[in-house]
Amino acid sequence: MQRVTARAHANIALVKYWGKRDTTLNLPAVGSLSLTLEALSTTTTVAFCPDFERDRIVFEGEGATHTPRIVAFLDRVRRLAGLKMPAEVTTANNFPTGAGLASSASGFAALALAATRAAGLDLEGSALSRLAREGSGSAARSIFGGVVAMHAGDQDDGRDAVAEPVLSPGAWPLAVVIAVTAAGPKAVGSTAGMNRTRDTSPFYPAWVASHADDLDEARRAIAARDLTALGAVTEHSCFKMHGLMLSARPPLLYWNPLTVALVQKVATLRQEGLEAYCTIDAGPQVKVLCRADAAAEIEAILGAEPGVVRVLSSRLGPGAHVVP
Ligand code: PMV
């Protein structure tokens, strides 16, 4: 029996993924582009053992439990490795899971690496990204560090729906400041929200059709290390996604009044000369893209806003790795 521990970091999409072309394999309808965050990680240990009666999953510290999804994911790894044994999984996030920050990306990326290695498989890079995607769409991106692009792909088996690294963590000193505006789980989970949007929004075809242009624009901005251009497409993709969500029936409104106040605050900071750009996922937290050397100031400003629960800040971090 081999016990393997792996760590993976959360990521925040600048060009957003919303919508699946296949729900079983988690195949995205659109590509995406994200930053992997050093400060937010999941550490997971996996061991397969014939003596265990069934899969045992232990969440250390405060933890949301995704037990059925984890067992289904372990089944995929067992099929790949030709194993029949149950597994013991111990997993811990170093960031508050109850705070509505996406933990499924770092969680399934760490699980993909630890479980495959514990099962004697040596998946790396895009093969590991493909497997992680089957646990959670955004987890495919957390396999890599720095700036990461996820391909929608067009193959039915998902072999080309994988992420790839675009820039290493040290190549451009960016940071993300996260303002938590409310604790608690999201109102509608992302899979249900995505399917509702695809099935009911008249804007969904336009969202899919206009996505490649946003990705191209972001890639050009990154190649030129142009934060102003990257920030503009980041905010456009975020607000286009939330407009799309609002156009579903019934509508998906993930924001609260403080979310709106912080979006306006960030726009004011920009007018005052502090480069900062908002992005928001399927929840009310506001994530702010900025230069690494501006993060402390932005953290202090957002932390002083009435009602903000807590503020976290992170530079770009590494991809999933085995912890000795
Ligand atoms: O793969 P999921 O279920 O974590 O969905 C991610 C959806 C968004 O966070 C809203 C956007 C994104 O690209 O991360």
XYZ file of C-alpha atoms and ligand atoms in Angstrom:
338
model
C 0.000 0.000 0.000
C 1.337 3.373 -1.020
C 0.255 6.570 0.745
C 0.694 9.703 -1.405
C 0.137 13.333 -0.432
C -0.411 16.031 -3.065
C -1.119 19.738 -2.916
C -2.956 21.901 -5.453
C -3.878 25.569 -5.425
C -7.164 27.309 -6.095
C -7.548 29.324 -9.279
C -9.599 32.332 -10.325
C -10.781 32.646 -13.919
C -10.233 35.965 -15.688
C -12.028 34.746 -18.816
C -14.880 32.724 -17.390
C -16.146 29.228 -17.986
C -19.936 28.906 -17.737
C -21.814 26.177 -19.588
C -21.154 22.509 -20.309
C -21.377 20.717 -23.643
C -21.467 17.424 -21.725
C -22.442 17.125 -18.080
C -21.162 13.586 -17.421
C -17.595 14.262 -18.552
C -17.742 17.933 -17.529
C -16.893 19.120 -21.026
C -16.979 22.916 -21.148
C -18.886 24.770 -23.867
C -16.271 27.547 -23.757
C -12.574 27.835 -22.938
C -11.300 29.860 -19.999
C -8.200 31.545 -18.657
C -7.174 31.615 -15.007
C -4.597 32.507 -12.402
C -3.438 29.832 -9.950
C -3.207 31.288 -6.429
C -0.315 30.552 -4.101
C -2.129 31.371 -0.844
C -5.128 29.054 -1.259
C -4.429 25.338 -1.365
C -5.810 21.894 -0.664
C -3.574 19.101 0.647
C -4.853 15.560 0.121
C -3.478 12.163 1.099
C -4.713 8.978 -0.590
C -4.017 5.316 0.108
C -5.698 2.291 -1.527
C -5.840 -0.792 0.667
C -7.543 -4.222 0.290
C -8.209 -4.289 4.040
C -10.508 -1.264 3.973
C -14.192 -2.098 3.836
C -15.230 0.949 1.837
C -13.898 4.375 0.838
C -13.248 6.532 3.870
C -13.060 10.301 3.385
C -11.845 12.527 6.183
C -12.122 16.320 5.991
C -9.688 18.005 8.336
C -10.588 21.357 9.824
C -13.722 23.112 8.619
C -14.751 21.431 5.416
C -17.626 21.174 3.002
C -18.159 17.541 2.143
C -18.464 16.386 -1.452
C -18.337 12.714 -0.485
C -20.407 11.190 -3.365
C -18.415 13.178 -5.948
C -15.143 12.053 -4.369
C -16.222 8.387 -4.377
C -17.277 8.700 -8.049
C -13.897 10.227 -8.821
C -12.060 7.412 -7.003
C -14.055 4.957 -9.154
C -12.645 6.628 -12.282
C -9.095 6.274 -10.931
C -9.716 2.615 -10.007
C -11.014 1.919 -13.534
C -7.930 3.565 -15.063
C -5.552 1.620 -12.812
C -7.467 -1.678 -12.867
C -7.769 -1.572 -9.070
C -10.633 -2.855 -6.948
C -9.480 -1.690 -3.513
C -11.201 0.942 -1.407
C -9.311 4.102 -0.565
C -8.713 6.304 2.419
C -8.654 10.013 1.582
C -7.663 12.746 4.023
C -8.077 16.286 2.755
C -7.676 19.781 4.186
C -8.006 23.280 2.769
C -5.802 26.063 4.132
C -8.569 28.579 3.422
C -12.089 28.856 4.845
C -14.378 26.494 2.896
C -17.520 28.020 4.354
C -16.603 31.390 2.854
C -17.865 30.652 -0.640
C -14.433 30.449 -2.255
C -14.177 27.734 -4.850
C -12.544 24.734 -3.196
C -13.554 22.191 -5.829
C -10.748 23.305 -8.190
C -7.885 22.808 -5.738
C -9.690 19.840 -4.171
C -10.125 17.750 -7.313
C -6.697 18.726 -8.674
C -4.998 17.548 -5.458
C -7.163 14.410 -5.405
C -6.357 13.618 -9.060
C -2.626 13.734 -8.406
C -2.628 11.943 -5.027
C -5.074 9.226 -6.123
C -3.355 8.425 -9.431
C 0.072 8.207 -7.788
C -1.290 6.098 -4.927
C -2.847 3.792 -7.548
C 0.528 3.403 -9.260
C -0.349 5.567 -12.286
C 2.011 8.228 -13.576
C -0.319 10.767 -15.195
C 1.104 14.222 -15.743
C 0.282 17.459 -17.536
C -2.685 17.284 -19.889
C -3.581 13.669 -18.975
C -3.865 14.688 -15.326
C -5.738 17.875 -16.276
C -8.245 15.803 -18.250
C -8.856 13.526 -15.266
C -9.175 16.460 -12.828
C -11.765 18.030 -15.168
C -13.984 14.989 -14.675
C -14.141 15.898 -10.975
C -14.733 19.627 -11.508
C -14.374 21.730 -14.665
C -12.213 24.365 -13.025
C -9.961 21.700 -11.425
C -8.401 21.019 -14.842
C -6.776 24.467 -14.559
C -5.340 23.930 -11.050
C -3.031 21.190 -12.375
C -0.845 24.026 -13.683
C 0.649 27.082 -11.992
C 0.799 30.753 -12.974
C -1.454 31.776 -15.868
C -3.409 28.853 -17.332
C -5.641 28.402 -20.389
C -8.380 25.792 -20.577
C -9.504 24.516 -23.981
C -13.168 23.770 -24.608
C -12.127 21.099 -27.115
C -14.509 19.511 -29.601
C -13.989 15.760 -29.115
C -16.844 13.774 -27.554
C -14.507 11.848 -25.249
C -13.016 15.091 -23.873
C -9.451 14.241 -24.809
C -8.856 17.827 -25.983
C -10.787 19.504 -23.138
C -7.663 20.106 -21.076
C -5.747 23.021 -19.608
C -2.251 24.191 -20.521
C 0.181 26.557 -18.826
C 0.526 30.018 -20.421
C 2.944 31.800 -18.049
C 4.937 30.497 -15.102
C 4.109 32.006 -11.673
C 7.196 34.214 -11.674
C 6.821 35.538 -15.223
C 4.491 38.426 -14.336
C 4.064 39.641 -10.725
C 0.273 39.786 -10.480
C -1.926 39.310 -7.435
C -5.565 38.682 -6.608
C -7.197 40.266 -3.559
C -10.367 38.480 -2.434
C -13.003 40.340 -0.453
C -15.427 37.957 1.267
C -18.790 39.748 1.419
C -20.816 36.886 2.923
C -20.055 33.463 4.353
C -22.160 30.398 3.565
C -22.714 28.083 0.618
C -23.799 29.400 -2.779
C -27.515 29.510 -3.567
C -27.341 27.402 -6.754
C -24.389 25.102 -7.465
C -22.418 25.730 -10.641
C -23.527 22.592 -12.541
C -27.222 23.279 -11.918
C -26.699 26.961 -12.693
C -24.856 26.232 -15.938
C -27.498 23.783 -17.143
C -30.310 26.184 -16.309
C -28.541 28.959 -18.210
C -27.962 26.765 -21.280
C -31.572 25.575 -21.275
C -33.347 28.891 -20.684
C -31.271 31.955 -21.561
C -31.824 33.547 -24.986
C -28.311 35.004 -24.628
C -26.522 31.659 -24.244
C -25.656 31.215 -27.961
C -24.143 34.724 -28.008
C -22.099 33.944 -24.891
C -20.637 30.842 -26.553
C -20.101 32.580 -29.907
C -18.297 35.617 -28.457
C -16.025 33.662 -26.131
C -13.080 33.018 -28.435
C -12.601 36.758 -28.955
C -12.307 37.316 -25.203
C -9.723 34.548 -24.919
C -7.708 36.000 -27.816
C -7.836 39.452 -26.257
C -6.666 38.088 -22.901
C -3.837 36.121 -24.513
C -2.624 39.216 -26.380
C -2.722 41.265 -23.169
C -0.734 38.582 -21.341
C 1.871 38.311 -24.083
C 2.341 42.106 -23.885
C 2.185 42.110 -20.024
C -0.520 44.761 -20.448
C -2.532 44.864 -17.209
C -4.877 47.574 -18.478
C -5.904 45.415 -21.427
C -6.091 42.240 -19.329
C -8.187 44.046 -16.720
C -10.610 45.313 -19.361
C -11.299 41.849 -20.793
C -11.409 40.364 -17.272
C -14.218 42.720 -16.238
C -15.995 42.265 -19.568
C -15.997 38.463 -19.254
C -17.201 38.643 -15.635
C -20.045 41.068 -16.286
C -21.062 39.272 -19.462
C -21.282 36.012 -17.487
C -23.368 37.609 -14.738
C -25.636 39.257 -17.322
C -26.050 35.815 -18.867
C -26.850 34.298 -15.464
C -29.482 36.985 -14.842
C -31.101 36.127 -18.167
C -31.775 32.508 -17.095
C -35.266 31.495 -15.948
C -35.545 31.618 -13.004
C -32.666 34.108 -12.879
C -29.349 33.400 -11.179
C -28.367 36.343 -9.010
C -25.204 35.554 -7.061
C -24.513 39.094 -5.841
C -25.472 40.909 -2.663
C -25.542 44.693 -2.087
C -21.937 44.669 -0.858
C -20.824 42.930 -4.072
C -22.186 45.922 -6.016
C -20.624 48.423 -3.589
C -17.190 46.785 -4.014
C -17.471 46.750 -7.811
C -18.110 50.499 -7.641
C -15.289 50.968 -5.134
C -12.826 49.247 -7.454
C -13.932 51.482 -10.343
C -13.293 54.522 -8.117
C -9.835 53.243 -7.177
C -9.039 52.965 -10.853
C -10.158 56.547 -11.493
C -7.806 57.562 -8.693
C -4.927 55.827 -10.459
C -4.765 52.484 -8.627
C -4.982 49.726 -11.242
C -7.506 47.166 -10.017
C -10.095 45.044 -11.851
C -12.993 42.985 -10.509
C -14.031 39.459 -11.162
C -16.871 37.527 -9.495
C -17.776 33.829 -9.673
C -20.914 31.898 -8.718
C -21.106 33.643 -5.364
C -21.013 37.146 -3.857
C -17.247 37.454 -3.247
C -15.303 40.098 -5.168
C -11.876 39.146 -6.491
C -9.582 41.959 -7.555
C -6.806 41.599 -10.117
C -3.846 43.921 -9.539
C -0.069 44.190 -9.618
C 1.588 42.277 -6.783
C 3.097 45.478 -5.359
C -0.368 47.080 -5.087
C -2.012 44.137 -3.306
C -1.330 45.235 0.287
C -2.855 48.672 -0.313
C -5.936 47.211 -2.027
C -6.276 44.625 0.741
C -6.322 47.395 3.360
C -8.821 49.514 1.406
C -11.266 46.632 0.822
C -10.854 45.383 4.389
C -11.988 48.791 5.666
C -15.248 48.700 3.683
C -18.227 48.233 6.019
C -19.560 44.674 5.974
C -16.538 42.959 4.442
C -16.104 39.676 6.351
C -12.431 39.105 5.529
C -9.871 39.852 2.866
C -7.319 37.413 1.447
C -4.529 38.205 -0.950
C -2.394 35.987 -3.124
C 0.319 36.045 -5.720
C 0.464 33.437 -8.472
C 1.338 29.964 -7.307
C 2.527 26.567 -8.563
C 0.667 23.708 -10.172
C -0.339 20.501 -8.397
C 2.621 18.689 -6.872
C 3.424 15.723 -4.684
C 4.386 16.633 -1.123
C 7.259 14.441 0.107
O -15.959 23.916 -12.437
P -16.768 24.681 -11.470
O -17.988 23.960 -11.079
O -15.928 25.107 -10.306
O -17.305 26.025 -12.211
C -16.588 27.219 -12.278
C -17.452 28.354 -12.702
C -16.944 29.757 -12.414
O -16.182 29.789 -11.214
C -18.141 30.681 -12.226
C -16.100 30.317 -13.560
C -14.731 29.750 -13.728
O -14.279 29.694 -14.881
O -14.080 29.387 -12.734
